CSV table of C-alpha atoms in Angstrom, one decimal:
chain,number,residue,atom,x,y,z
T,1,MET,CA,179.3,67.7,160.5
T,2,ALA,CA,178.9,68.5,156.8
T,3,TRP,CA,177.5,72.0,157.5
T,4,LEU,CA,180.5,72.7,159.7
T,5,LEU,CA,183.0,71.6,157.1
T,6,CYS,CA,181.4,74.1,154.7
T,7,LEU,CA,181.6,76.7,157.4
T,8,PHE,CA,185.2,76.1,158.3
T,9,ARG,CA,186.7,75.1,154.9
T,10,PRO,CA,184.4,76.4,152.1
T,11,ASP,CA,187.4,76.1,149.8
T,12,LYS,CA,187.3,72.3,150.2
T,13,VAL,CA,183.6,71.8,149.4
T,14,LYS,CA,182.2,72.5,145.9
T,15,ALA,CA,178.6,71.8,146.8
T,16,LEU,CA,176.6,70.0,149.5
T,17,VAL,CA,173.5,67.8,149.4
T,18,ASN,CA,172.5,67.5,153.1
T,19,LEU,CA,170.0,65.0,154.4
T,20,SER,CA,167.6,65.3,157.4
T,21,VAL,CA,169.4,67.9,159.6
T,22,PRO,CA,169.5,71.5,158.5
T,23,PHE,CA,172.1,74.0,159.4
T,24,ILE,CA,170.8,75.7,162.6
T,25,ARG,CA,172.1,79.0,163.7
T,26,PHE,CA,173.8,78.9,167.1
T,27,ASP,CA,173.3,81.4,169.9
T,28,ARG,CA,176.2,82.6,172.1
T,29,GLU,CA,174.0,82.6,175.2
T,30,ILE,CA,172.0,79.4,174.7
T,31,ASN,CA,173.5,75.9,175.2
T,32,PRO,CA,171.6,73.6,172.9
T,33,VAL,CA,171.9,70.7,175.3
T,34,ASP,CA,170.0,72.7,177.9
T,35,VAL,CA,167.4,73.7,175.4
T,36,TRP,CA,166.7,70.1,174.3
T,37,LYS,CA,166.4,69.0,178.0
T,38,ALA,CA,164.0,71.8,178.8
T,39,VAL,CA,161.8,71.0,175.8
T,40,TYR,CA,161.9,67.2,175.8
T,41,GLY,CA,162.9,66.3,179.3
T,42,ASP,CA,165.3,64.0,181.0
T,43,ASP,CA,164.4,61.0,178.9
T,44,TYR,CA,165.3,62.7,175.6
T,45,TYR,CA,168.1,60.7,174.0
T,46,ILE,CA,170.6,63.6,174.0
T,47,SER,CA,169.9,64.2,177.7
T,48,ARG,CA,170.3,60.5,178.4
T,49,PHE,CA,173.6,60.4,176.6
T,50,GLN,CA,175.3,63.0,178.7
T,51,GLU,CA,176.3,60.9,181.7
T,52,TYR,CA,179.4,58.9,180.7
T,53,GLY,CA,178.8,55.1,180.9
T,54,GLU,CA,175.2,55.2,182.0
T,55,ILE,CA,173.4,54.6,178.7
T,56,GLU,CA,176.1,52.2,177.6
T,57,GLY,CA,175.3,50.0,180.7
T,58,GLU,CA,171.6,50.0,179.8
T,59,PHE,CA,172.3,49.2,176.2
T,60,ALA,CA,174.5,46.3,177.4
T,61,GLU,CA,171.6,44.9,179.4
T,62,VAL,CA,169.3,45.0,176.4
T,63,GLY,CA,171.9,43.6,174.0
T,64,VAL,CA,173.6,45.1,170.9
T,65,GLU,CA,171.4,43.4,168.4
T,66,ARG,CA,168.2,44.8,170.0
T,67,VAL,CA,169.6,48.3,170.3
T,68,VAL,CA,170.8,48.4,166.7
T,69,LYS,CA,167.6,47.1,165.2
T,70,GLU,CA,165.5,49.4,167.4
T,71,TYR,CA,167.4,52.5,166.1
T,72,LEU,CA,167.4,51.4,162.5
T,73,CYS,CA,163.7,50.7,162.5
T,74,ASP,CA,162.2,53.3,164.8
T,75,PHE,CA,164.9,55.7,165.9
T,76,PRO,CA,163.5,56.2,169.4
T,77,VAL,CA,164.2,59.7,170.8
T,78,LEU,CA,162.8,59.0,174.3
T,79,LEU,CA,164.7,56.5,176.4
T,80,PRO,CA,163.1,56.1,179.8
T,81,LYS,CA,165.2,54.4,182.5
T,82,GLY,CA,164.1,50.8,182.9
T,83,LYS,CA,162.1,50.7,179.7
T,84,LEU,CA,164.3,52.0,176.9
T,85,PHE,CA,162.1,51.0,174.0
T,86,LYS,CA,158.3,51.0,173.4
T,87,ARG,CA,158.0,47.3,172.3
T,88,PRO,CA,158.6,44.5,174.8
T,89,LEU,CA,162.0,43.0,174.6
T,90,ASP,CA,160.6,39.6,173.9
T,91,GLU,CA,158.7,40.9,170.8
T,92,GLN,CA,160.5,40.2,167.6
T,93,ILE,CA,161.4,43.2,165.4
T,94,THR,CA,160.3,43.0,161.8
T,95,LEU,CA,162.7,44.8,159.6
T,96,PRO,CA,161.3,47.3,157.0
T,97,SER,CA,161.4,46.5,153.3
T,98,TRP,CA,164.4,48.7,152.7
T,99,LEU,CA,166.6,47.0,155.3
T,100,SER,CA,167.8,43.4,154.8
T,101,GLU,CA,168.7,41.0,157.6
T,102,GLU,CA,172.2,40.8,156.2
T,103,GLU,CA,172.7,44.6,156.3
T,104,ALA,CA,171.2,44.9,159.8
T,105,ASN,CA,173.5,42.1,161.0
T,106,TYR,CA,176.5,43.9,159.6
T,107,TYR,CA,175.8,46.9,161.9
T,108,VAL,CA,175.3,44.5,164.8
T,109,THR,CA,178.6,42.9,164.2
T,110,VAL,CA,180.4,46.3,164.0
T,111,PHE,CA,178.9,47.5,167.3
T,112,GLN,CA,179.6,44.2,169.0
T,113,LYS,CA,183.3,44.9,168.3
T,114,THR,CA,183.4,48.7,169.0
T,115,GLY,CA,180.6,49.3,171.5
T,116,PHE,CA,178.5,52.5,171.4
T,117,THR,CA,180.7,54.9,173.4
T,118,CYS,CA,182.4,56.5,170.4
T,119,PRO,CA,179.2,57.6,168.5
T,120,ILE,CA,177.5,58.6,171.8
T,121,ASN,CA,180.5,60.8,172.7
T,122,TYR,CA,179.6,63.0,169.7
T,123,TYR,CA,176.4,63.9,171.6
T,124,ARG,CA,178.3,64.3,174.9
T,125,ASN,CA,180.5,66.9,173.2
T,126,LEU,CA,177.7,69.0,171.9
T,127,GLY,CA,178.0,71.5,174.7
T,128,ARG,CA,181.7,71.8,174.2
T,129,ASN,CA,181.3,72.2,170.5
T,130,TRP,CA,178.8,75.0,171.2
T,131,GLU,CA,181.4,76.8,173.3
T,132,LEU,CA,184.1,76.5,170.7
T,133,LEU,CA,181.7,77.8,167.9
T,134,GLY,CA,181.3,81.1,169.7
T,135,PRO,CA,183.6,83.0,167.3
T,136,TRP,CA,181.4,81.9,164.4
T,137,VAL,CA,178.1,83.1,165.7
T,138,GLY,CA,176.3,84.9,162.9
T,139,SER,CA,178.4,83.3,160.2
T,140,LYS,CA,176.8,82.1,157.0
T,141,ILE,CA,177.2,78.9,155.0
T,142,LYS,CA,178.2,80.1,151.5
T,143,THR,CA,178.6,76.7,149.8
T,144,PRO,CA,175.9,75.9,147.2
T,145,ALA,CA,173.5,73.5,149.0
T,146,LYS,CA,170.4,71.4,148.6
T,147,PHE,CA,168.5,70.1,151.6
T,148,ILE,CA,166.4,67.0,151.6
T,149,VAL,CA,164.2,65.8,154.5
T,150,GLY,CA,161.3,63.4,155.0
T,151,ASP,CA,158.0,64.8,156.2
T,152,LYS,CA,157.9,62.0,158.8
T,153,ASP,CA,161.4,62.7,160.1
T,154,LEU,CA,161.4,63.5,163.8
T,155,ALA,CA,163.9,66.3,163.3
T,156,TYR,CA,161.5,68.0,160.8
T,157,GLY,CA,158.8,67.8,163.4
T,158,MET,CA,160.7,69.5,166.2
T,159,PRO,CA,159.1,72.7,167.5
T,160,GLY,CA,159.8,75.6,165.2
T,161,MET,CA,161.8,73.5,162.7
T,162,LYS,CA,159.3,73.8,159.7
T,163,GLU,CA,159.0,77.5,160.2
T,164,TYR,CA,162.8,77.9,160.3
T,165,ILE,CA,163.2,75.9,157.1
T,166,HIS,CA,160.4,77.3,155.1
T,167,ASN,CA,159.9,80.9,156.3
T,168,GLY,CA,163.3,82.4,155.2
T,169,ARG,CA,165.6,82.0,158.2
T,170,PHE,CA,167.2,78.8,156.8
T,171,LYS,CA,167.9,80.7,153.6
T,172,GLU,CA,169.3,83.6,155.6
T,173,ASP,CA,171.9,81.3,157.2
T,174,VAL,CA,172.6,79.5,154.0
T,175,PRO,CA,172.4,82.2,151.3
T,176,SER,CA,173.4,79.7,148.5
T,177,LEU,CA,170.7,77.2,149.5
T,178,GLU,CA,169.2,76.3,146.1
T,179,GLN,CA,166.4,74.0,147.1
T,180,VAL,CA,164.6,72.4,150.0
T,181,VAL,CA,163.0,69.0,149.1
T,182,VAL,CA,160.4,67.4,151.5
T,183,MET,CA,159.9,63.8,150.6
T,184,LYS,CA,156.4,62.6,151.4
T,185,GLY,CA,156.0,59.5,153.7
T,186,VAL,CA,159.7,59.3,154.5
T,187,SER,CA,161.3,59.4,157.9
T,188,HIS,CA,165.0,59.2,158.9
T,189,PHE,CA,167.7,57.3,157.1
T,190,ILE,CA,166.7,58.8,153.7
T,191,ASN,CA,169.9,57.5,152.1
T,192,MET,CA,168.9,53.9,153.0
T,193,LYS,CA,165.2,54.1,152.1
T,194,ASN,CA,165.4,56.0,148.9
T,195,GLN,CA,168.8,55.5,147.4
T,196,LYS,CA,167.8,55.4,143.7
T,197,ARG,CA,165.4,58.3,143.9
T,198,LEU,CA,167.9,60.4,145.8
T,199,ALA,CA,170.6,59.7,143.2
T,200,ALA,CA,168.6,60.0,140.1
T,201,THR,CA,166.2,62.8,140.9
T,202,TYR,CA,168.1,65.1,143.2
T,203,MET,CA,171.9,64.5,143.6
T,204,ILE,CA,173.0,63.9,140.1
T,205,SER,CA,171.1,66.8,138.6
T,206,PHE,CA,172.4,69.1,141.4
T,207,ALA,CA,176.0,68.0,140.8
T,208,ASN,CA,175.6,68.5,137.0
T,209,SER,CA,174.2,72.0,137.6
T,210,ILE,CA,177.1,72.9,139.8
T,211,GLU,CA,179.6,71.6,137.3
T,212,LYS,CA,177.9,73.6,134.6
T,213,ILE,CA,178.1,76.8,136.7
T,214,ASN,CA,181.8,76.2,137.4
T,215,LYS,CA,182.6,75.7,133.7
T,216,ASN,CA,180.8,78.9,132.7
T,217,LEU,CA,182.7,80.7,135.4
T,218,VAL,CA,186.0,79.5,134.1
T,219,LYS,CA,185.0,80.7,130.6
T,220,VAL,CA,184.2,84.2,132.0
T,221,LEU,CA,187.5,84.4,133.8
């Protein structure tokens, strides 16, 4: 969503530090939902999310607490019917060091009230979004940007993703991309696992550099 905000309203975004998911060029002829299904199969989470109400029913059988903790801990991308998660349902989930029981329970409480349909609908609408983005095929992200990803992130390990990020095509699509940071031993939810390191090492310094550039530009003008 942040990349698209930069694409549609660059006047509203001074700079962007994006985590985990790079801006990916879109093709007028290739529906990304079809691509993911062809590559990963019917059990891929985006494929499973397309049928309205189906995955919600399966999540309800498992229970909100189990679903939330499975996603926070492991972020499963394959959801086979009848056996959504790898570990047995009677096996207790041990939370990682970066996630407290209190924080996990907060998310559980929220989703017990709201259900999962609203966030899942984002994935159901990916095909429609692709259709609507047709006029922007070939457009570039001109906002100054930094991209941070963990080397254990499943998105980083997708076929062709590393080549896209590191071999120049990402930079072609985001000409003002200033840096790509690959954090070792880190998977998804970087903002939760490495808050202090993100802020101190990457985000604050980037914000300061952008502010300095803007001040110098004002002096020139």
